[in-house]
Amino acid sequence: MSGNGTLPYLSHSRVAKYLHCAEQYRLYYVEGLRPRRPNASLVYGQAIHGALSALFRNGEDPIEVFLHAWEEVEEQDLDYGRDSWAKLKETGRLHLTLFVNRELPKFTNVRASEKDFSLAVSTLGLPFVGVIDLVADLDKKQTVIDFKTAASAYPAYEAAMNDQLTAYQLAEPEAEQSALCVFVKVKEPRIDWLVGERRPAQVLEYLEKVDHVAREISAGRFYKRPGRWCSYCDFLPVCLGDQAKAEETLARVAPRP
Amino acid sequence: MTERQLTTRQRSAYPEALVMAPTEDGFRVYAAADPKKSYLVSGLPEEPHCSCAKFSQSGDPNWQCPHILAVREHFFGGDGRDPDYDMEERRAIQEETQESREPSRSGQGTSAVLMLLKRSASPDGRIDSLSVEFSCPVAGTSGRVEKKAKQLLALQTAIMKGFLETHSGKTNDRGNGVAEHSGNGEHPVPARLMSIGGMDGRYGRRLFIVVQVNGTTTRLFGNKKQLSEALVSAGYAGFASQVAEGVSLGVPCRVTTKPSDDGRYLNVERVLPPDENGSGR
């Protein structure tokens, strides 16, 4: 356990990463380590997000936007795992076609897309920030929506317990419900919806958790949390002390402020 | 534990969990435990007003509801400071204040006028502010107090005037002492391309060239192609095929710059080759 716990702001992603593995948080945010070969799934997710944002903000054709972005990705050295550039291109095309044909008609009264928020919470010493993918009426109910891409379906309980949706509910108190719209990358790509509501008690519980995590980070407490997830963690060579492998696979970028 | 018990326990643990979000009209405030009821706090710091019923029902003009108090505490440091103050500046001022406490204590009990100059500067040059404070014992007739106050205000004005004159062009129009970047428009100035870095953006990894110009470090963002083009424009075609995170450059050039819309950053507009004698910075 080492490192400095400088924390400029709080966000769901910072809190989630710390709770997943505090050492992973430290290596990512404090040490500024990143994989030399970014994960293709992450880049795919970003391209889908970009396409949906272009659709909701500017009325652009999301399929065109995605395909254009994906063409630019081709030259990059990405870690595709069992996927390939061509396979993900086709998956993206199918996903977005499905979205436009089946899901888009469910939305009315789009209020915001890629909406930044920065909240001051009296119990937290730092601003709590985030970006909400979409605020719109879903089946006529005001909903905070987060788009996800995933290799397998999300379990149903995420609708009720997902912290990210709780955080977004905190930022959009008028929303009647929150939802994950999951683009599942299976053989026949499909889109799942997980819709849930957040009670004030859940929001308060989440705030307590954020406060606790913020204190731990500020105190520079970064414990390793070994588990099965280590097998797919980019930072495993660091934890194993395999310096040669770490240097080969990781690059240090400027640590975040 | 039932839901009701849980809510009660958390309300007692976090009784004042108020959420505050800046809006065009002021600050929207609501309790995390009761988010459907939100209030608008406006008029801070001089004339605070809240849309809550307790505030409007209070007959005492000095009374402040919990919403006003929370906004004042969070955004105005409890004492009416400008909410736009940068966090760095807050920290710098706090550190300086701590350092300055000892001398002021030693002055207690004397009749001397104490002057406290607080200068806040950040390494990137964005912040360079001065505050001038005087304190003196109040004694004698109101006429004498008024006269002394006027003398001190005149002295304070003279000091600030001198400071602002030597820093003209760096102080923004809010007059809060926060330095603004001024761009050089179409006139290229010497600069140095230091390295290529990357950071996570909303749509994935974003590359940038670290540029040193006018004693400031700024970033020229772009995709691989755009950064390659910038390097070619600067006369370093050899680097164009090597655009990747972590590549060290350290080469001179010239750039034109423009401040960002909010005046907080200095954007590089064009990259040009260094002048004939190759001088960078």
Short mmCIF file of N, CA and C in Angstrom, two decimals, chain B residues 9-132:
data_model
loop_
_atom_site.label_atom_id
_atom_site.label_comp_id
_atom_site.label_asym_id
_atom_site.label_seq_id
_atom_site.Cartn_x
_atom_site.Cartn_y
_atom_site.Cartn_z
N ARG B 9 -32.25 5.51 9.98
CA ARG B 9 -30.86 5.44 10.43
C ARG B 9 -29.98 6.33 9.57
N GLN B 10 -30.20 6.27 8.24
CA GLN B 10 -29.34 7.06 7.38
C GLN B 10 -29.64 8.55 7.47
N ARG B 11 -30.91 8.87 7.71
CA ARG B 11 -31.23 10.28 7.86
C ARG B 11 -30.54 10.84 9.10
N SER B 12 -30.46 9.99 10.14
CA SER B 12 -29.79 10.50 11.34
C SER B 12 -28.29 10.54 11.15
N ALA B 13 -27.77 9.60 10.34
CA ALA B 13 -26.33 9.60 10.10
C ALA B 13 -25.94 10.73 9.15
N TYR B 14 -26.82 11.03 8.22
CA TYR B 14 -26.53 12.07 7.24
C TYR B 14 -27.66 13.09 7.24
N PRO B 15 -27.85 13.75 8.38
CA PRO B 15 -29.03 14.59 8.48
C PRO B 15 -29.01 15.78 7.53
N GLU B 16 -27.85 16.17 7.12
CA GLU B 16 -27.77 17.38 6.31
C GLU B 16 -27.23 17.10 4.91
N ALA B 17 -27.55 15.94 4.40
CA ALA B 17 -27.07 15.62 3.05
C ALA B 17 -27.87 16.42 2.04
N LEU B 18 -27.42 17.64 1.82
CA LEU B 18 -28.07 18.50 0.85
C LEU B 18 -27.27 18.47 -0.45
N VAL B 19 -27.99 18.39 -1.55
CA VAL B 19 -27.34 18.37 -2.86
C VAL B 19 -27.52 19.75 -3.49
N MET B 20 -26.42 20.31 -3.98
CA MET B 20 -26.48 21.66 -4.55
C MET B 20 -25.93 21.65 -5.97
N ALA B 21 -26.67 22.22 -6.87
CA ALA B 21 -26.21 22.28 -8.26
C ALA B 21 -26.36 23.71 -8.76
N PRO B 22 -25.27 24.29 -9.29
CA PRO B 22 -25.39 25.65 -9.84
C PRO B 22 -26.36 25.68 -11.02
N THR B 23 -27.17 26.70 -11.09
CA THR B 23 -28.06 26.90 -12.23
C THR B 23 -27.86 28.35 -12.72
N GLU B 24 -28.55 28.70 -13.78
CA GLU B 24 -28.42 30.07 -14.30
C GLU B 24 -28.90 31.10 -13.29
N ASP B 25 -29.89 30.70 -12.48
CA ASP B 25 -30.51 31.66 -11.56
C ASP B 25 -29.92 31.63 -10.16
N GLY B 26 -29.07 30.69 -9.88
CA GLY B 26 -28.51 30.57 -8.53
C GLY B 26 -28.07 29.14 -8.27
N PHE B 27 -28.63 28.57 -7.23
CA PHE B 27 -28.28 27.20 -6.87
C PHE B 27 -29.55 26.42 -6.56
N ARG B 28 -29.63 25.27 -7.20
CA ARG B 28 -30.76 24.41 -6.91
C ARG B 28 -30.34 23.50 -5.75
N VAL B 29 -31.16 23.45 -4.72
CA VAL B 29 -30.79 22.69 -3.52
C VAL B 29 -31.91 21.72 -3.18
N TYR B 30 -31.54 20.49 -2.88
CA TYR B 30 -32.53 19.52 -2.42
C TYR B 30 -31.87 18.54 -1.48
N ALA B 31 -32.69 17.96 -0.63
CA ALA B 31 -32.18 16.96 0.31
C ALA B 31 -32.08 15.63 -0.41
N ALA B 32 -30.96 14.95 -0.21
CA ALA B 32 -30.81 13.64 -0.85
C ALA B 32 -31.91 12.69 -0.37
N ALA B 33 -32.38 12.92 0.85
CA ALA B 33 -33.42 12.05 1.40
C ALA B 33 -34.81 12.41 0.89
N ASP B 34 -34.93 13.56 0.28
CA ASP B 34 -36.24 14.01 -0.19
C ASP B 34 -36.05 14.79 -1.49
N PRO B 35 -35.56 14.13 -2.51
CA PRO B 35 -35.09 14.85 -3.71
C PRO B 35 -36.20 15.51 -4.53
N LYS B 36 -37.43 15.12 -4.31
CA LYS B 36 -38.51 15.69 -5.14
C LYS B 36 -38.79 17.15 -4.78
N LYS B 37 -38.38 17.55 -3.57
CA LYS B 37 -38.60 18.94 -3.17
C LYS B 37 -37.29 19.70 -3.34
N SER B 38 -37.23 20.55 -4.32
CA SER B 38 -36.00 21.32 -4.49
C SER B 38 -36.29 22.81 -4.38
N TYR B 39 -35.26 23.55 -3.98
CA TYR B 39 -35.41 24.98 -3.73
C TYR B 39 -34.35 25.75 -4.50
N LEU B 40 -34.65 27.01 -4.76
CA LEU B 40 -33.68 27.85 -5.47
C LEU B 40 -33.10 28.86 -4.50
N VAL B 41 -31.78 28.81 -4.37
CA VAL B 41 -31.08 29.79 -3.54
C VAL B 41 -30.42 30.78 -4.48
N SER B 42 -30.67 32.05 -4.25
CA SER B 42 -30.09 33.08 -5.13
C SER B 42 -29.64 34.27 -4.29
N GLY B 43 -29.00 35.22 -4.95
CA GLY B 43 -28.65 36.48 -4.29
C GLY B 43 -27.42 36.45 -3.40
N LEU B 44 -26.78 35.30 -3.31
CA LEU B 44 -25.58 35.24 -2.47
C LEU B 44 -24.43 35.96 -3.17
N PRO B 45 -23.51 36.60 -2.46
CA PRO B 45 -23.41 36.56 -1.01
C PRO B 45 -24.17 37.69 -0.30
N GLU B 46 -24.48 38.79 -1.01
CA GLU B 46 -25.01 39.96 -0.29
C GLU B 46 -26.46 39.79 0.16
N GLU B 47 -27.30 39.35 -0.78
CA GLU B 47 -28.73 39.31 -0.44
C GLU B 47 -29.28 37.92 -0.67
N PRO B 48 -28.98 37.02 0.24
CA PRO B 48 -29.42 35.64 0.02
C PRO B 48 -30.93 35.49 0.07
N HIS B 49 -31.43 34.64 -0.79
CA HIS B 49 -32.86 34.37 -0.84
C HIS B 49 -33.06 32.89 -1.15
N CYS B 50 -34.06 32.31 -0.52
CA CYS B 50 -34.37 30.91 -0.79
C CYS B 50 -35.85 30.79 -1.06
N SER B 51 -36.20 29.87 -1.95
CA SER B 51 -37.61 29.71 -2.30
C SER B 51 -38.35 28.83 -1.29
N CYS B 52 -37.67 28.37 -0.24
CA CYS B 52 -38.35 27.49 0.72
C CYS B 52 -39.33 28.29 1.58
N ALA B 53 -40.30 27.58 2.12
CA ALA B 53 -41.35 28.24 2.90
C ALA B 53 -40.80 28.87 4.17
N LYS B 54 -39.84 28.18 4.82
CA LYS B 54 -39.30 28.70 6.08
C LYS B 54 -38.66 30.06 5.87
N PHE B 55 -37.97 30.21 4.75
CA PHE B 55 -37.29 31.47 4.51
C PHE B 55 -38.31 32.59 4.30
N SER B 56 -39.33 32.30 3.48
CA SER B 56 -40.29 33.37 3.20
C SER B 56 -41.13 33.71 4.43
N GLN B 57 -41.28 32.72 5.32
CA GLN B 57 -42.09 32.99 6.53
C GLN B 57 -41.29 33.68 7.63
N SER B 58 -39.97 33.62 7.51
CA SER B 58 -39.16 34.21 8.57
C SER B 58 -39.23 35.74 8.50
N GLY B 59 -39.48 36.35 9.61
CA GLY B 59 -39.54 37.80 9.61
C GLY B 59 -38.17 38.44 9.81
N ASP B 60 -37.23 37.66 10.23
CA ASP B 60 -35.89 38.17 10.52
C ASP B 60 -35.07 38.24 9.23
N PRO B 61 -34.67 39.46 8.82
CA PRO B 61 -33.93 39.58 7.55
C PRO B 61 -32.56 38.91 7.60
N ASN B 62 -32.04 38.70 8.80
CA ASN B 62 -30.72 38.08 8.90
C ASN B 62 -30.77 36.55 9.02
N TRP B 63 -31.98 36.03 9.14
CA TRP B 63 -32.08 34.57 9.32
C TRP B 63 -31.80 33.87 7.99
N GLN B 64 -31.06 32.78 8.07
CA GLN B 64 -30.74 32.04 6.85
C GLN B 64 -31.16 30.59 7.02
N CYS B 65 -31.86 30.09 6.02
CA CYS B 65 -32.34 28.71 6.10
C CYS B 65 -31.18 27.74 5.83
N PRO B 66 -31.37 26.45 6.11
CA PRO B 66 -30.28 25.48 5.89
C PRO B 66 -29.79 25.44 4.44
N HIS B 67 -30.69 25.76 3.50
CA HIS B 67 -30.28 25.72 2.08
C HIS B 67 -29.29 26.84 1.78
N ILE B 68 -29.59 28.02 2.30
CA ILE B 68 -28.67 29.15 2.08
C ILE B 68 -27.34 28.87 2.78
N LEU B 69 -27.44 28.37 4.00
CA LEU B 69 -26.21 28.10 4.75
C LEU B 69 -25.33 27.07 4.03
N ALA B 70 -25.98 26.06 3.47
CA ALA B 70 -25.21 25.02 2.78
C ALA B 70 -24.52 25.59 1.54
N VAL B 71 -25.24 26.39 0.77
CA VAL B 71 -24.64 26.97 -0.44
C VAL B 71 -23.52 27.93 -0.05
N ARG B 72 -23.76 28.73 0.98
CA ARG B 72 -22.74 29.68 1.42
C ARG B 72 -21.48 28.93 1.84
N GLU B 73 -21.68 27.88 2.58
CA GLU B 73 -20.54 27.12 3.09
C GLU B 73 -19.76 26.45 1.95
N HIS B 74 -20.51 25.87 1.01
CA HIS B 74 -19.85 25.10 -0.04
C HIS B 74 -19.26 25.95 -1.15
N PHE B 75 -20.01 26.98 -1.55
CA PHE B 75 -19.58 27.72 -2.73
C PHE B 75 -18.92 29.06 -2.41
N PHE B 76 -19.15 29.55 -1.21
CA PHE B 76 -18.61 30.86 -0.87
C PHE B 76 -17.68 30.79 0.33
N GLY B 77 -17.26 29.59 0.67
CA GLY B 77 -16.33 29.42 1.79
C GLY B 77 -16.88 29.98 3.08
N GLY B 78 -18.19 30.13 3.17
CA GLY B 78 -18.81 30.60 4.40
C GLY B 78 -18.70 32.10 4.60
N ASP B 79 -17.90 32.79 3.73
CA ASP B 79 -17.69 34.22 3.98
C ASP B 79 -17.93 35.07 2.74
N GLY B 80 -18.65 34.53 1.78
CA GLY B 80 -19.01 35.36 0.65
C GLY B 80 -17.96 35.50 -0.42
N ARG B 81 -16.99 34.58 -0.46
CA ARG B 81 -15.99 34.67 -1.53
C ARG B 81 -16.64 34.36 -2.87
N ASP B 82 -15.98 34.80 -3.92
CA ASP B 82 -16.46 34.55 -5.27
C ASP B 82 -16.53 33.04 -5.53
N PRO B 83 -17.69 32.52 -5.97
CA PRO B 83 -17.78 31.10 -6.19
C PRO B 83 -16.93 30.59 -7.33
N ASP B 84 -16.47 31.48 -8.19
CA ASP B 84 -15.65 31.04 -9.31
C ASP B 84 -14.21 30.79 -8.91
N TYR B 85 -13.88 31.05 -7.67
CA TYR B 85 -12.50 30.83 -7.25
C TYR B 85 -12.10 29.39 -7.54
N ASP B 86 -10.95 29.28 -8.11
CA ASP B 86 -10.44 27.97 -8.44
C ASP B 86 -10.02 27.23 -7.18
N MET B 87 -10.19 25.90 -7.22
CA MET B 87 -9.82 25.09 -6.06
C MET B 87 -8.35 25.30 -5.68
N GLU B 88 -7.50 25.44 -6.73
CA GLU B 88 -6.07 25.64 -6.45
C GLU B 88 -5.87 26.92 -5.64
N GLU B 89 -6.65 27.92 -6.05
CA GLU B 89 -6.49 29.19 -5.36
C GLU B 89 -6.99 29.09 -3.93
N ARG B 90 -8.09 28.37 -3.75
CA ARG B 90 -8.59 28.19 -2.39
C ARG B 90 -7.50 27.57 -1.53
N ARG B 91 -6.87 26.54 -2.10
CA ARG B 91 -5.83 25.84 -1.33
C ARG B 91 -4.66 26.78 -1.03
N ALA B 92 -4.27 27.51 -2.10
CA ALA B 92 -3.13 28.42 -1.93
C ALA B 92 -3.42 29.45 -0.85
N ILE B 93 -4.64 29.99 -0.89
CA ILE B 93 -4.99 31.01 0.10
C ILE B 93 -5.05 30.41 1.50
N GLN B 94 -5.61 29.19 1.58
CA GLN B 94 -5.68 28.55 2.89
C GLN B 94 -4.28 28.35 3.47
N GLU B 95 -3.36 27.87 2.62
CA GLU B 95 -2.00 27.64 3.11
C GLU B 95 -1.35 28.94 3.55
N GLU B 96 -1.58 29.96 2.73
CA GLU B 96 -0.98 31.24 3.10
C GLU B 96 -1.58 31.79 4.38
N THR B 97 -2.88 31.60 4.52
CA THR B 97 -3.55 32.10 5.72
C THR B 97 -2.97 31.44 6.96
N GLN B 98 -2.75 30.10 6.83
CA GLN B 98 -2.19 29.39 7.98
C GLN B 98 -0.81 29.95 8.33
N GLU B 99 -0.01 30.20 7.28
CA GLU B 99 1.33 30.72 7.53
C GLU B 99 1.30 32.11 8.14
N SER B 100 0.25 32.84 7.78
CA SER B 100 0.23 34.23 8.21
C SER B 100 -0.38 34.41 9.59
N ARG B 101 -0.85 33.31 10.20
CA ARG B 101 -1.52 33.48 11.48
C ARG B 101 -0.56 33.88 12.58
N GLU B 102 0.62 33.29 12.59
CA GLU B 102 1.55 33.57 13.68
C GLU B 102 1.88 35.06 13.81
N PRO B 103 2.30 35.71 12.72
CA PRO B 103 2.62 37.13 12.86
C PRO B 103 1.42 37.94 13.35
N SER B 104 0.21 37.59 12.87
CA SER B 104 -0.92 38.41 13.26
C SER B 104 -1.21 38.23 14.75
N ARG B 105 -0.98 37.01 15.26
CA ARG B 105 -1.19 36.81 16.69
C ARG B 105 -0.23 37.68 17.50
N SER B 106 1.01 37.73 16.99
CA SER B 106 2.00 38.50 17.73
C SER B 106 1.64 39.98 17.78
N GLY B 107 0.82 40.38 16.84
CA GLY B 107 0.44 41.80 16.81
C GLY B 107 -0.74 42.12 17.71
N GLN B 108 -1.38 41.11 18.25
CA GLN B 108 -2.55 41.37 19.08
C GLN B 108 -2.17 42.16 20.32
N GLY B 109 -3.03 43.06 20.66
CA GLY B 109 -2.79 43.81 21.88
C GLY B 109 -2.00 45.08 21.65
N THR B 110 -1.46 45.24 20.48
CA THR B 110 -0.77 46.49 20.18
C THR B 110 -1.73 47.40 19.47
N SER B 111 -1.39 48.67 19.40
CA SER B 111 -2.28 49.61 18.73
C SER B 111 -1.86 49.82 17.28
N ALA B 112 -0.85 49.08 16.85
CA ALA B 112 -0.35 49.27 15.49
C ALA B 112 -1.36 48.76 14.47
N VAL B 113 -1.30 49.41 13.29
CA VAL B 113 -2.13 48.94 12.19
C VAL B 113 -1.41 47.75 11.56
N LEU B 114 -2.14 46.67 11.34
CA LEU B 114 -1.52 45.49 10.72
C LEU B 114 -1.95 45.41 9.26
N MET B 115 -0.97 45.15 8.44
CA MET B 115 -1.28 44.98 7.02
C MET B 115 -0.96 43.54 6.64
N LEU B 116 -1.88 42.89 5.95
CA LEU B 116 -1.68 41.51 5.53
C LEU B 116 -1.81 41.44 4.01
N LEU B 117 -0.70 41.14 3.37
CA LEU B 117 -0.72 40.98 1.91
C LEU B 117 -0.74 39.50 1.62
N LYS B 118 -1.71 39.06 0.82
CA LYS B 118 -1.79 37.65 0.45
C LYS B 118 -1.67 37.53 -1.06
N ARG B 119 -0.65 36.86 -1.49
CA ARG B 119 -0.43 36.69 -2.92
C ARG B 119 -0.60 35.22 -3.25
N SER B 120 -1.48 34.91 -4.18
CA SER B 120 -1.69 33.52 -4.59
C SER B 120 -1.26 33.36 -6.03
N ALA B 121 -0.41 32.40 -6.26
CA ALA B 121 0.04 32.15 -7.63
C ALA B 121 0.10 30.66 -7.86
N SER B 122 -0.33 30.24 -9.04
CA SER B 122 -0.22 28.82 -9.37
C SER B 122 0.93 28.64 -10.35
N PRO B 123 1.53 27.45 -10.35
CA PRO B 123 2.70 27.23 -11.22
C PRO B 123 2.41 27.46 -12.69
N ASP B 124 1.16 27.21 -13.12
CA ASP B 124 0.87 27.36 -14.56
C ASP B 124 0.53 28.80 -14.93
N GLY B 125 0.58 29.70 -13.97
CA GLY B 125 0.35 31.11 -14.28
C GLY B 125 -1.09 31.51 -14.37
N ARG B 126 -2.01 30.55 -14.19
CA ARG B 126 -3.42 30.89 -14.32
C ARG B 126 -3.88 31.74 -13.15
N ILE B 127 -3.25 31.56 -12.04
CA ILE B 127 -3.67 32.29 -10.86
C ILE B 127 -2.56 33.22 -10.43
N ASP B 128 -2.86 34.47 -10.30
CA ASP B 128 -1.92 35.42 -9.73
C ASP B 128 -2.77 36.53 -9.11
N SER B 129 -3.06 36.38 -7.87
CA SER B 129 -3.96 37.35 -7.25
C SER B 129 -3.35 37.91 -5.98
N LEU B 130 -3.85 39.07 -5.63
CA LEU B 130 -3.34 39.75 -4.43
C LEU B 130 -4.52 40.20 -3.60
N SER B 131 -4.44 39.95 -2.32
CA SER B 131 -5.44 40.57 -1.44
C SER B 131 -4.71 41.38 -0.39
N VAL B 132 -5.26 42.52 -0.11
CA VAL B 132 -4.65 43.44 0.86
C VAL B 132 -5.62 43.65 2.00
#
